[in-house]
Short mmCIF file of C-alpha atoms in Angstrom, two decimals:
data_model
loop_
_atom_site.label_atom_id
_atom_site.label_comp_id
_atom_site.label_asym_id
_atom_site.label_seq_id
_atom_site.Cartn_x
_atom_site.Cartn_y
_atom_site.Cartn_z
CA MET A 308 8.11 0.75 -62.27
CA THR A 309 5.77 -0.43 -65.03
CA ALA A 310 2.60 1.63 -65.17
CA PRO A 311 -0.64 -0.29 -65.80
CA ASP A 312 -2.63 0.30 -68.95
CA TYR A 313 -4.94 3.29 -68.93
CA PRO A 314 -8.35 2.70 -70.53
CA ALA A 315 -9.67 4.23 -73.74
CA LEU A 316 -11.92 7.19 -72.92
CA ALA A 317 -15.42 7.95 -74.15
CA LEU A 318 -18.54 10.00 -73.64
CA PHE A 319 -21.58 8.15 -72.28
CA VAL A 320 -24.78 9.50 -73.82
CA ALA A 321 -28.20 7.84 -74.04
CA GLY A 322 -26.67 4.52 -73.08
CA GLU A 323 -24.02 4.71 -75.81
CA TRP A 324 -20.25 4.84 -75.27
CA ILE A 325 -18.95 7.36 -77.80
CA GLY A 326 -15.26 7.45 -78.74
CA PRO A 327 -13.17 10.24 -80.24
CA ASP A 328 -14.22 9.83 -83.90
CA ALA A 329 -15.33 13.12 -85.47
CA ARG A 330 -14.81 15.01 -82.21
CA ASP A 331 -12.17 17.27 -80.80
CA THR A 332 -9.94 15.65 -78.20
CA MET A 333 -7.62 16.78 -75.45
CA PRO A 334 -4.72 14.98 -73.77
CA VAL A 335 -4.88 13.39 -70.33
CA LEU A 336 -1.49 13.65 -68.62
CA ASP A 337 0.16 11.58 -65.90
CA PRO A 338 1.17 14.15 -63.24
CA ALA A 339 4.03 11.91 -62.07
CA THR A 340 5.72 11.90 -65.48
CA GLY A 341 4.10 14.64 -67.55
CA GLU A 342 3.43 12.06 -70.27
CA GLU A 343 0.22 11.83 -72.26
CA ILE A 344 -1.67 8.68 -71.31
CA ALA A 345 -4.91 9.08 -73.28
CA ARG A 346 -6.98 11.31 -75.54
CA LEU A 347 -10.33 12.46 -74.20
CA PRO A 348 -13.21 13.10 -76.63
CA LEU A 349 -15.00 16.40 -76.10
CA ALA A 350 -18.74 16.67 -76.48
CA THR A 351 -20.21 18.67 -79.34
CA ALA A 352 -23.22 20.92 -78.79
CA ALA A 353 -25.31 18.14 -80.32
CA ASP A 354 -23.86 15.65 -77.81
CA LEU A 355 -24.81 17.96 -74.93
CA ASP A 356 -28.34 18.40 -76.22
CA ARG A 357 -28.70 14.67 -76.73
CA ALA A 358 -27.49 14.06 -73.16
CA VAL A 359 -30.09 16.46 -71.75
CA ASP A 360 -32.85 15.05 -73.96
CA SER A 361 -31.90 11.55 -72.88
CA ALA A 362 -31.94 12.48 -69.19
CA ALA A 363 -35.30 14.24 -69.60
CA ALA A 364 -36.85 11.24 -71.37
CA ALA A 365 -35.48 8.81 -68.78
CA PHE A 366 -36.57 10.86 -65.76
CA ARG A 367 -40.24 9.84 -65.55
CA PRO A 368 -39.66 6.10 -65.96
CA TRP A 369 -36.81 6.23 -63.43
CA ARG A 370 -38.72 8.27 -60.84
CA THR A 371 -41.59 5.75 -61.01
CA THR A 372 -39.27 2.76 -60.76
CA PRO A 373 -40.04 1.06 -57.44
CA VAL A 374 -37.57 2.10 -54.80
CA MET A 375 -36.49 -1.50 -54.19
CA GLU A 376 -35.45 -1.79 -57.85
CA ARG A 377 -33.41 1.41 -57.62
CA TYR A 378 -31.95 0.04 -54.39
CA ALA A 379 -30.88 -3.20 -56.10
CA ILE A 380 -29.19 -1.41 -59.01
CA LEU A 381 -27.20 0.87 -56.73
CA ARG A 382 -26.15 -2.04 -54.51
CA ARG A 383 -25.00 -4.03 -57.57
CA ALA A 384 -23.03 -1.03 -58.79
CA ALA A 385 -21.32 -0.72 -55.39
CA ALA A 386 -20.38 -4.40 -55.49
CA LEU A 387 -18.89 -3.99 -58.97
CA MET A 388 -16.86 -0.99 -57.81
CA ARG A 389 -15.34 -3.08 -55.04
CA HIS A 390 -14.72 -6.01 -57.38
CA ARG A 391 -12.82 -3.72 -59.79
CA LEU A 392 -10.99 -1.90 -57.02
CA GLU A 393 -7.39 -2.64 -58.00
CA GLU A 394 -7.65 -1.76 -61.69
CA ASN A 395 -9.61 1.41 -60.96
CA ALA A 396 -7.24 2.48 -58.17
CA ALA A 397 -4.34 2.24 -60.60
CA LEU A 398 -6.04 4.37 -63.24
CA LEU A 399 -7.07 6.94 -60.60
CA THR A 400 -3.48 7.25 -59.41
CA ARG A 401 -2.16 7.56 -62.95
CA GLU A 402 -4.48 10.44 -63.84
CA GLN A 403 -4.54 12.26 -60.48
CA GLY A 404 -1.24 11.35 -58.80
CA LYS A 405 -2.27 10.41 -55.26
CA PRO A 406 -0.70 7.34 -53.60
CA ILE A 407 -2.31 4.06 -54.55
CA ALA A 408 -3.50 3.40 -50.98
CA GLN A 409 -5.39 6.70 -51.03
CA SER A 410 -6.93 5.79 -54.40
CA ARG A 411 -8.14 2.50 -52.95
CA GLY A 412 -9.61 4.34 -49.99
CA GLU A 413 -11.38 6.83 -52.24
CA LEU A 414 -12.90 4.10 -54.38
CA ASN A 415 -14.07 2.13 -51.37
CA ALA A 416 -15.65 5.33 -50.01
CA SER A 417 -17.36 5.84 -53.37
CA ALA A 418 -18.92 2.38 -53.15
CA ASP A 419 -19.99 3.17 -49.59
CA PHE A 420 -21.94 6.20 -50.87
CA PHE A 421 -23.90 4.04 -53.29
CA ASP A 422 -24.62 1.44 -50.62
CA TRP A 423 -25.73 4.04 -48.08
CA TYR A 424 -27.98 6.00 -50.43
CA ALA A 425 -29.52 2.80 -51.77
CA GLU A 426 -30.68 2.19 -48.20
CA GLU A 427 -31.56 5.83 -47.50
CA ALA A 428 -33.87 5.99 -50.56
CA ARG A 429 -36.11 3.50 -48.75
CA ARG A 430 -36.61 6.09 -46.00
CA ALA A 431 -37.46 9.18 -48.09
CA TYR A 432 -40.71 9.49 -46.20
CA GLY A 433 -43.39 12.09 -46.56
CA ARG A 434 -45.90 12.71 -43.78
CA VAL A 435 -49.64 12.74 -43.16
CA ILE A 436 -50.87 15.84 -41.35
CA PRO A 437 -53.97 15.74 -39.11
CA ALA A 438 -56.84 16.82 -41.34
CA ARG A 439 -59.07 19.83 -40.60
CA PRO A 440 -62.83 19.36 -40.18
CA GLY A 441 -64.39 18.44 -43.47
CA MET A 442 -61.07 17.42 -45.06
CA MET A 443 -60.22 13.89 -46.16
CA MET A 444 -56.44 14.19 -46.10
CA LEU A 445 -53.53 16.57 -45.69
CA ALA A 446 -50.17 15.15 -46.76
CA ALA A 447 -46.66 16.23 -47.67
CA LEU A 448 -45.00 14.05 -50.28
CA ARG A 449 -41.31 13.88 -51.26
CA GLU A 450 -40.62 13.71 -54.99
CA PRO A 451 -37.42 13.84 -57.10
CA VAL A 452 -36.62 17.34 -58.29
CA GLY A 453 -35.95 16.36 -61.91
CA PRO A 454 -32.97 15.95 -64.24
CA VAL A 455 -29.70 17.05 -62.64
CA ALA A 456 -26.55 18.65 -64.05
CA ALA A 457 -23.58 17.70 -61.86
CA PHE A 458 -20.06 19.12 -62.08
CA ALA A 459 -17.22 17.33 -60.26
CA PRO A 460 -13.56 18.34 -59.68
CA TRP A 461 -10.22 16.65 -60.28
CA ASN A 462 -8.91 16.26 -56.72
CA PHE A 463 -11.26 13.39 -55.77
CA PRO A 464 -12.44 12.21 -59.18
CA ALA A 465 -14.32 9.17 -57.86
CA SER A 466 -15.72 10.12 -54.45
CA GLN A 467 -16.86 13.60 -55.51
CA VAL A 468 -18.77 11.98 -58.37
CA ALA A 469 -20.26 9.41 -56.00
CA ARG A 470 -21.38 12.16 -53.59
CA LYS A 471 -23.52 13.57 -56.39
CA LEU A 472 -24.67 10.53 -58.34
CA ALA A 473 -25.57 8.24 -55.44
CA PRO A 474 -28.19 10.50 -53.79
CA ALA A 475 -29.48 11.83 -57.11
CA LEU A 476 -30.08 8.36 -58.54
CA ALA A 477 -31.43 7.07 -55.23
CA ALA A 478 -33.96 9.92 -55.13
CA GLY A 479 -35.19 9.08 -58.63
CA CYS A 480 -33.40 11.82 -60.59
CA SER A 481 -31.68 11.37 -63.93
CA CYS A 482 -28.29 13.02 -64.43
CA VAL A 483 -25.93 14.67 -66.85
CA LEU A 484 -22.49 14.52 -65.26
CA LYS A 485 -19.46 16.56 -66.28
CA PRO A 486 -16.38 15.32 -64.43
CA SER A 487 -13.01 17.04 -64.71
CA GLU A 488 -11.33 16.67 -68.07
CA GLU A 489 -8.01 16.14 -66.27
CA THR A 490 -9.20 13.04 -64.40
CA PRO A 491 -11.90 11.39 -66.53
CA GLY A 492 -11.09 7.71 -66.02
CA ALA A 493 -12.30 7.30 -62.45
CA ALA A 494 -15.67 8.93 -63.18
CA LEU A 495 -16.14 6.75 -66.25
CA ALA A 496 -15.31 3.67 -64.16
CA LEU A 497 -18.21 4.53 -61.84
CA ALA A 498 -20.49 5.14 -64.83
CA ARG A 499 -19.50 1.77 -66.29
CA ALA A 500 -20.29 0.03 -63.00
CA LEU A 501 -23.75 1.63 -62.98
CA ASP A 502 -24.31 0.67 -66.62
CA ASP A 503 -23.23 -2.91 -65.96
CA ALA A 504 -25.45 -3.00 -62.86
CA GLY A 505 -28.52 -2.38 -65.03
CA LEU A 506 -29.12 1.36 -64.75
CA PRO A 507 -31.68 2.12 -67.49
CA GLN A 508 -30.49 3.84 -70.64
CA GLY A 509 -30.40 7.63 -70.38
CA VAL A 510 -30.66 7.87 -66.60
CA LEU A 511 -26.95 8.73 -66.48
CA ASN A 512 -25.04 10.64 -69.15
CA VAL A 513 -21.35 11.63 -68.90
CA VAL A 514 -19.91 14.44 -71.02
CA PHE A 515 -16.65 16.36 -71.26
CA GLY A 516 -15.68 19.65 -72.86
CA MET A 517 -14.55 23.19 -72.21
CA PRO A 518 -15.92 23.70 -68.67
CA ALA A 519 -17.47 27.15 -69.11
CA GLU A 520 -19.13 26.17 -72.38
CA VAL A 521 -20.50 22.88 -71.07
CA SER A 522 -21.83 24.34 -67.81
CA SER A 523 -23.56 27.30 -69.46
CA HIS A 524 -25.07 25.02 -72.11
CA LEU A 525 -26.43 22.51 -69.60
CA ILE A 526 -27.68 25.04 -67.05
CA ALA A 527 -29.54 26.98 -69.74
CA ARG A 528 -31.59 23.96 -70.75
CA PRO A 529 -35.03 24.20 -69.08
CA GLU A 530 -35.18 20.43 -68.58
CA ILE A 531 -32.37 20.63 -66.02
CA ARG A 532 -33.96 21.33 -62.65
CA LYS A 533 -31.05 20.96 -60.24
CA ILE A 534 -27.35 21.82 -60.34
CA SER A 535 -24.64 20.38 -58.12
CA PHE A 536 -21.17 21.92 -58.34
CA THR A 537 -17.91 21.34 -56.50
CA GLY A 538 -15.05 23.71 -57.26
CA SER A 539 -13.68 27.16 -56.62
CA THR A 540 -15.64 29.96 -55.01
CA ALA A 541 -15.14 32.18 -58.07
CA ILE A 542 -16.66 29.63 -60.46
CA GLY A 543 -19.35 28.74 -57.93
CA LYS A 544 -20.57 32.33 -57.98
CA VAL A 545 -20.88 32.17 -61.76
CA ILE A 546 -22.79 28.86 -61.56
CA GLY A 547 -25.09 30.33 -58.91
CA ARG A 548 -25.89 33.37 -61.06
CA GLN A 549 -26.63 31.22 -64.10
CA ALA A 550 -28.91 28.95 -62.08
CA ALA A 551 -30.71 31.91 -60.51
CA GLU A 552 -31.79 33.17 -63.93
CA GLN A 553 -34.14 30.17 -64.14
CA VAL A 554 -34.68 29.76 -60.39
CA LYS A 555 -33.02 26.36 -60.36
CA ARG A 556 -32.00 24.61 -57.19
CA VAL A 557 -28.25 24.54 -56.56
CA THR A 558 -25.83 22.84 -54.21
CA LEU A 559 -22.44 24.56 -54.12
CA GLU A 560 -19.43 22.99 -52.38
CA LEU A 561 -16.72 25.60 -52.78
CA GLY A 562 -13.32 26.59 -51.46
CA GLY A 563 -12.04 26.51 -47.90
CA HIS A 564 -9.11 27.67 -45.81
CA ALA A 565 -9.42 25.51 -42.74
CA PRO A 566 -8.08 26.83 -39.43
CA VAL A 567 -6.67 24.45 -36.83
CA ILE A 568 -6.78 25.80 -33.28
CA VAL A 569 -4.24 24.04 -31.04
CA MET A 570 -4.54 24.91 -27.34
CA ASP A 571 -1.61 24.46 -24.96
CA ASP A 572 -3.16 21.55 -23.02
CA VAL A 573 -2.77 18.97 -25.79
CA ASP A 574 -0.33 16.15 -26.46
CA VAL A 575 1.82 18.19 -28.84
CA GLU A 576 3.60 15.31 -30.54
CA LYS A 577 0.36 13.40 -31.15
CA VAL A 578 -1.44 16.42 -32.62
CA ALA A 579 1.55 17.34 -34.79
CA ARG A 580 1.75 13.82 -36.26
CA ALA A 581 -1.97 13.76 -36.99
CA SER A 582 -1.71 17.22 -38.54
CA VAL A 583 1.02 16.13 -40.93
CA ALA A 584 -0.84 12.99 -42.01
CA THR A 585 -3.98 14.99 -42.77
CA LYS A 586 -2.38 18.12 -44.19
CA PHE A 587 -0.38 16.30 -46.85
CA ARG A 588 -3.03 13.78 -47.85
CA ASN A 589 -3.48 14.07 -51.61
CA ALA A 590 -0.59 16.59 -51.57
CA GLY A 591 -2.80 19.04 -49.70
CA GLN A 592 -5.24 19.22 -52.63
CA VAL A 593 -8.26 18.78 -50.39
CA CYS A 594 -10.96 21.41 -49.81
CA THR A 595 -11.10 20.49 -46.11
CA SER A 596 -7.33 20.35 -45.75
CA PRO A 597 -6.02 21.91 -42.48
CA THR A 598 -4.08 24.96 -43.56
CA ARG A 599 -3.81 27.74 -40.95
CA PHE A 600 -2.37 26.20 -37.79
CA LEU A 601 -3.17 28.60 -34.95
CA VAL A 602 -1.03 27.44 -32.05
CA GLN A 603 -1.05 28.84 -28.52
CA ASP A 604 2.13 30.71 -27.57
CA GLY A 605 3.37 28.29 -24.92
CA ILE A 606 3.61 25.30 -27.29
CA HIS A 607 4.07 26.96 -30.69
CA ASP A 608 7.78 26.31 -31.12
CA ARG A 609 7.51 22.73 -29.89
CA PHE A 610 4.58 22.10 -32.23
CA VAL A 611 6.57 23.49 -35.18
CA ALA A 612 9.54 21.26 -34.33
CA GLU A 613 7.38 18.13 -34.03
CA PHE A 614 5.46 19.01 -37.22
CA ALA A 615 8.73 19.50 -39.11
CA ARG A 616 10.07 16.18 -37.82
CA ALA A 617 6.99 14.27 -38.97
CA MET A 618 6.88 16.15 -42.27
CA GLY A 619 10.51 15.30 -42.96
CA ALA A 620 9.73 11.60 -42.67
CA LEU A 621 7.19 11.69 -45.51
CA ARG A 622 8.26 9.85 -48.64
CA VAL A 623 7.38 11.73 -51.83
CA GLY A 624 7.24 9.72 -55.04
CA ASN A 625 5.14 8.19 -57.79
CA GLY A 626 1.76 7.25 -56.36
CA LEU A 627 2.01 3.80 -57.93
CA ASP A 628 4.92 3.04 -55.58
CA PRO A 629 3.39 1.60 -52.37
CA ALA A 630 6.19 3.27 -50.38
CA SER A 631 5.05 6.78 -51.36
CA ASP A 632 3.26 8.83 -48.71
CA MET A 633 2.65 11.78 -51.03
CA GLY A 634 2.47 11.91 -54.81
CA PRO A 635 2.86 14.81 -57.22
CA LEU A 636 0.63 17.83 -57.49
CA ALA A 637 -2.06 17.24 -60.06
CA ASN A 638 -0.93 19.78 -62.64
CA ALA A 639 1.50 22.59 -63.43
CA ARG A 640 -1.02 25.22 -62.30
CA ARG A 641 -0.88 23.96 -58.74
CA GLU A 642 2.94 23.92 -58.79
CA GLU A 643 3.10 27.55 -59.87
CA ALA A 644 0.42 28.68 -57.41
CA VAL A 645 2.02 26.91 -54.42
CA ASP A 646 5.50 28.19 -55.30
CA ALA A 647 4.20 31.76 -55.47
CA LEU A 648 2.35 31.51 -52.14
CA VAL A 649 5.35 30.03 -50.28
CA GLN A 650 7.73 32.64 -51.69
CA ASP A 651 5.33 35.45 -50.78
CA ALA A 652 4.91 34.11 -47.24
CA VAL A 653 8.68 34.16 -46.78
CA ASP A 654 9.01 37.58 -48.39
CA GLN A 655 6.41 38.91 -45.95
CA GLY A 656 8.41 37.68 -42.98
CA GLY A 657 7.40 34.05 -42.49
CA HIS A 658 10.07 31.50 -41.57
CA LEU A 659 10.46 28.61 -44.01
CA VAL A 660 11.14 25.74 -41.62
CA GLY A 661 11.58 23.23 -44.42
CA GLY A 662 10.41 21.93 -47.78
CA GLY A 663 8.93 23.65 -50.79
CA GLU A 664 11.63 22.72 -53.28
CA ARG A 665 11.07 20.96 -56.59
CA LEU A 666 11.81 17.23 -56.56
CA PHE A 667 12.90 15.02 -59.47
CA ASN A 668 13.29 15.95 -63.10
CA ALA A 669 9.84 14.95 -64.31
CA GLY A 670 6.32 15.36 -63.02
CA HIS A 671 4.88 17.91 -60.60
CA PHE A 672 6.65 16.92 -57.39
CA ARG A 673 7.19 19.39 -54.56
CA ALA A 674 8.56 18.71 -51.09
CA PRO A 675 5.90 19.44 -48.44
CA ALA A 676 6.51 22.85 -46.90
CA LEU A 677 6.08 24.39 -43.46
CA VAL A 678 6.19 28.17 -42.98
CA ALA A 679 6.08 29.38 -39.36
CA ASP A 680 4.96 32.72 -37.95
CA VAL A 681 3.32 33.78 -41.19
CA PRO A 682 2.07 37.39 -41.04
CA LEU A 683 -1.47 38.28 -42.01
CA SER A 684 -0.10 40.32 -44.89
CA ALA A 685 0.92 37.13 -46.71
CA ARG A 686 -1.32 36.04 -49.58
CA ALA A 687 -1.43 32.48 -48.25
CA MET A 688 -3.26 33.72 -45.16
CA HIS A 689 -6.08 34.88 -47.45
CA GLU A 690 -5.98 32.56 -50.48
CA GLU A 691 -6.59 28.82 -50.29
CA PRO A 692 -3.19 27.18 -50.95
CA PHE A 693 -4.67 23.88 -52.18
CA GLY A 694 -1.28 22.24 -52.06
CA PRO A 695 1.39 20.82 -49.74
CA VAL A 696 2.09 23.90 -47.62
CA ALA A 697 1.20 24.43 -43.95
CA MET A 698 1.40 27.74 -42.08
CA THR A 699 1.49 28.55 -38.38
CA ARG A 700 0.58 31.60 -36.33
CA ARG A 701 0.73 32.14 -32.58
CA PHE A 702 -2.16 33.20 -30.38
CA ALA A 703 -2.44 34.12 -26.71
CA THR A 704 -6.07 33.46 -25.75
CA ILE A 705 -8.96 31.45 -27.11
CA ASP A 706 -10.67 34.72 -28.02
CA ASP A 707 -7.73 35.59 -30.29
CA ALA A 708 -7.89 32.17 -31.93
CA ILE A 709 -11.64 32.40 -32.63
CA VAL A 710 -11.29 35.86 -34.16
CA GLU A 711 -8.56 34.63 -36.53
CA ALA A 712 -10.43 31.43 -37.38
CA ASN A 713 -13.48 33.48 -38.43
CA ARG A 714 -11.58 36.26 -40.20
CA LEU A 715 -11.83 34.90 -43.74
CA PRO A 716 -14.97 34.66 -45.88
CA TYR A 717 -14.58 30.87 -46.00
CA GLY A 718 -16.33 28.42 -43.72
CA LEU A 719 -16.05 24.86 -44.98
CA ALA A 720 -14.06 22.98 -42.34
CA ALA A 721 -12.31 23.89 -39.09
CA TYR A 722 -10.48 21.89 -36.45
CA ALA A 723 -9.69 22.37 -32.78
CA PHE A 724 -7.58 20.47 -30.24
CA THR A 725 -7.98 20.92 -26.50
CA ARG A 726 -8.84 18.90 -23.40
CA ASP A 727 -10.76 21.73 -21.76
CA ARG A 728 -14.52 21.09 -21.95
CA ASP A 729 -15.37 24.78 -21.65
CA HIS A 730 -13.05 25.57 -24.54
CA ILE A 731 -14.62 22.78 -26.60
CA ALA A 732 -18.08 24.25 -25.99
CA ARG A 733 -16.95 27.71 -27.07
CA LEU A 734 -15.18 26.44 -30.19
CA ARG A 735 -18.19 24.37 -31.24
CA ASP A 736 -20.50 27.36 -30.81
CA GLU A 737 -18.38 30.26 -32.04
CA VAL A 738 -16.25 29.02 -34.95
CA GLU A 739 -18.05 29.76 -38.22
CA SER A 740 -17.80 26.60 -40.28
CA GLY A 741 -20.04 24.02 -41.89
CA MET A 742 -17.97 21.23 -40.31
CA ILE A 743 -15.83 21.23 -37.19
CA GLY A 744 -13.53 18.42 -36.10
CA VAL A 745 -12.78 18.51 -32.38
CA ASN A 746 -9.68 16.56 -31.30
CA GLY A 747 -9.60 14.86 -34.68
CA PHE A 748 -9.55 15.57 -38.40
CA SER A 749 -12.36 13.29 -39.61
CA VAL A 750 -15.34 15.29 -40.82
CA THR A 751 -16.86 13.20 -43.61
CA TRP A 752 -18.71 9.89 -43.93
CA PRO A 753 -21.53 8.83 -46.28
CA ASP A 754 -24.13 9.27 -43.54
CA THR A 755 -23.02 12.74 -42.37
CA PRO A 756 -23.65 16.15 -43.99
CA PHE A 757 -20.78 17.74 -45.91
CA GLY A 758 -21.00 21.43 -46.77
CA GLY A 759 -19.91 24.93 -45.89
CA VAL A 760 -21.14 28.37 -44.88
CA LYS A 761 -20.25 31.89 -46.03
CA GLU A 762 -18.35 31.79 -49.34
CA SER A 763 -17.66 28.09 -49.00
CA GLY A 764 -21.07 27.40 -50.49
CA TYR A 765 -24.52 26.26 -49.47
CA GLY A 766 -26.39 23.00 -49.27
CA SER A 767 -25.02 19.67 -48.09
CA GLU A 768 -23.81 16.49 -49.68
CA GLY A 769 -23.79 13.30 -47.63
CA GLY A 770 -26.25 12.14 -45.01
CA SER A 771 -30.01 12.48 -45.20
CA GLU A 772 -29.37 16.13 -46.08
CA GLY A 773 -27.68 14.97 -49.29
CA LEU A 774 -30.80 13.07 -50.33
CA ASP A 775 -33.01 16.04 -49.43
CA ALA A 776 -31.07 18.13 -51.94
CA TYR A 777 -32.59 16.06 -54.77
CA LEU A 778 -36.15 15.99 -53.42
CA VAL A 779 -38.95 18.54 -53.51
CA THR A 780 -41.96 18.68 -51.23
CA LYS A 781 -45.48 18.52 -52.63
CA PHE A 782 -48.38 19.32 -50.32
CA ILE A 783 -51.70 17.56 -50.96
CA SER A 784 -55.02 18.85 -49.60
CA GLU A 785 -57.94 16.52 -50.32
CA ALA A 786 -61.49 17.49 -49.37
#
């Protein structure tokens, strides 16, 4: 097939699009072919300082911009994102690998975030408190926290950016955004839509560079008052420590290892099909991806057979091919990590039901894998696979399932399937997770909170909680 053109890449600082001249660059690779598709300019220290200075200068004018004007800009940006859907979906697939239909869905969801937060900004109410004798007024006001440094990952390079930018801009904050250097095009497409929609110069700045250097540089600047990070737990801990040195507010959306509890009263075939569709979305490179399938003894073998049947029907190929159900992994690192985890699970006594082999001669393609009866000694039962591998374990009672679901230090997403109302009540109450899907895998919309507990992070993106993350409360006492 003929791949569409991939756009020239740039930094976006103080309203200026800055190309690669006089700057170091790095290649952007197509994960389906391994070919270089663009060169990405990397910000100098001066570029980073200029981005922060620009955001700091733009903050006060933007925070005092009437909310209906901010609303109109965000709504125009959302409309432009939808108008440019096809071209942006193609570039997202080329740089990240996911099937084109999933890229379209991600971009539509990104526009939805801007629409929803444009509306929600109109309801960032404070409150008037009944005054004490002799007092004129007691009030609590909501104000934007200040300039924001936002760090977004490569697995959802548009929607993860939208989760951060939409509420921050709606609240009246300015931003310095560092997307992933591996998937820069989708983030820049959103920035261009905002620029074309009339976002004032300096309110949004987009930079790229060596991640550790950029993050430490931005976080150290006193003008930055809020950090939002999505990525691994290990890096999140570093970000949290750096932010704590200046007592800066942080939202951390970190790793997960989602359990799926399947009780023996379900429609096995239906749950297995839904599990396959969700597990292998974006080649399993999803922080909320169902990973540990805990299946009650009486239906375990039937569930494995149905899962394997549905998995075997998936078509793996270039994401630009509309017939592909699953594209390549995003990079060679994920290939190596997934291979090692699958081999270890088998070495520890798990049964490889199918999949896991390399496909094609180019790109990072792997057949989706299912390993049954994986022992707890396997690394994959402790480490987030973040790839196209599913694992099953048997359990006897709901108590056993809850213990296993809560065993790990992660708590981002969890899922449970049962028709028993008492079991549903227990699972809702006792599973330790920031999000729980009961009899379904959907746990995220623009108007619902998205975030984890334990080592999966703290704070929420999405919903009114996502707007709150960019607001501070000021109490006024007037005599």
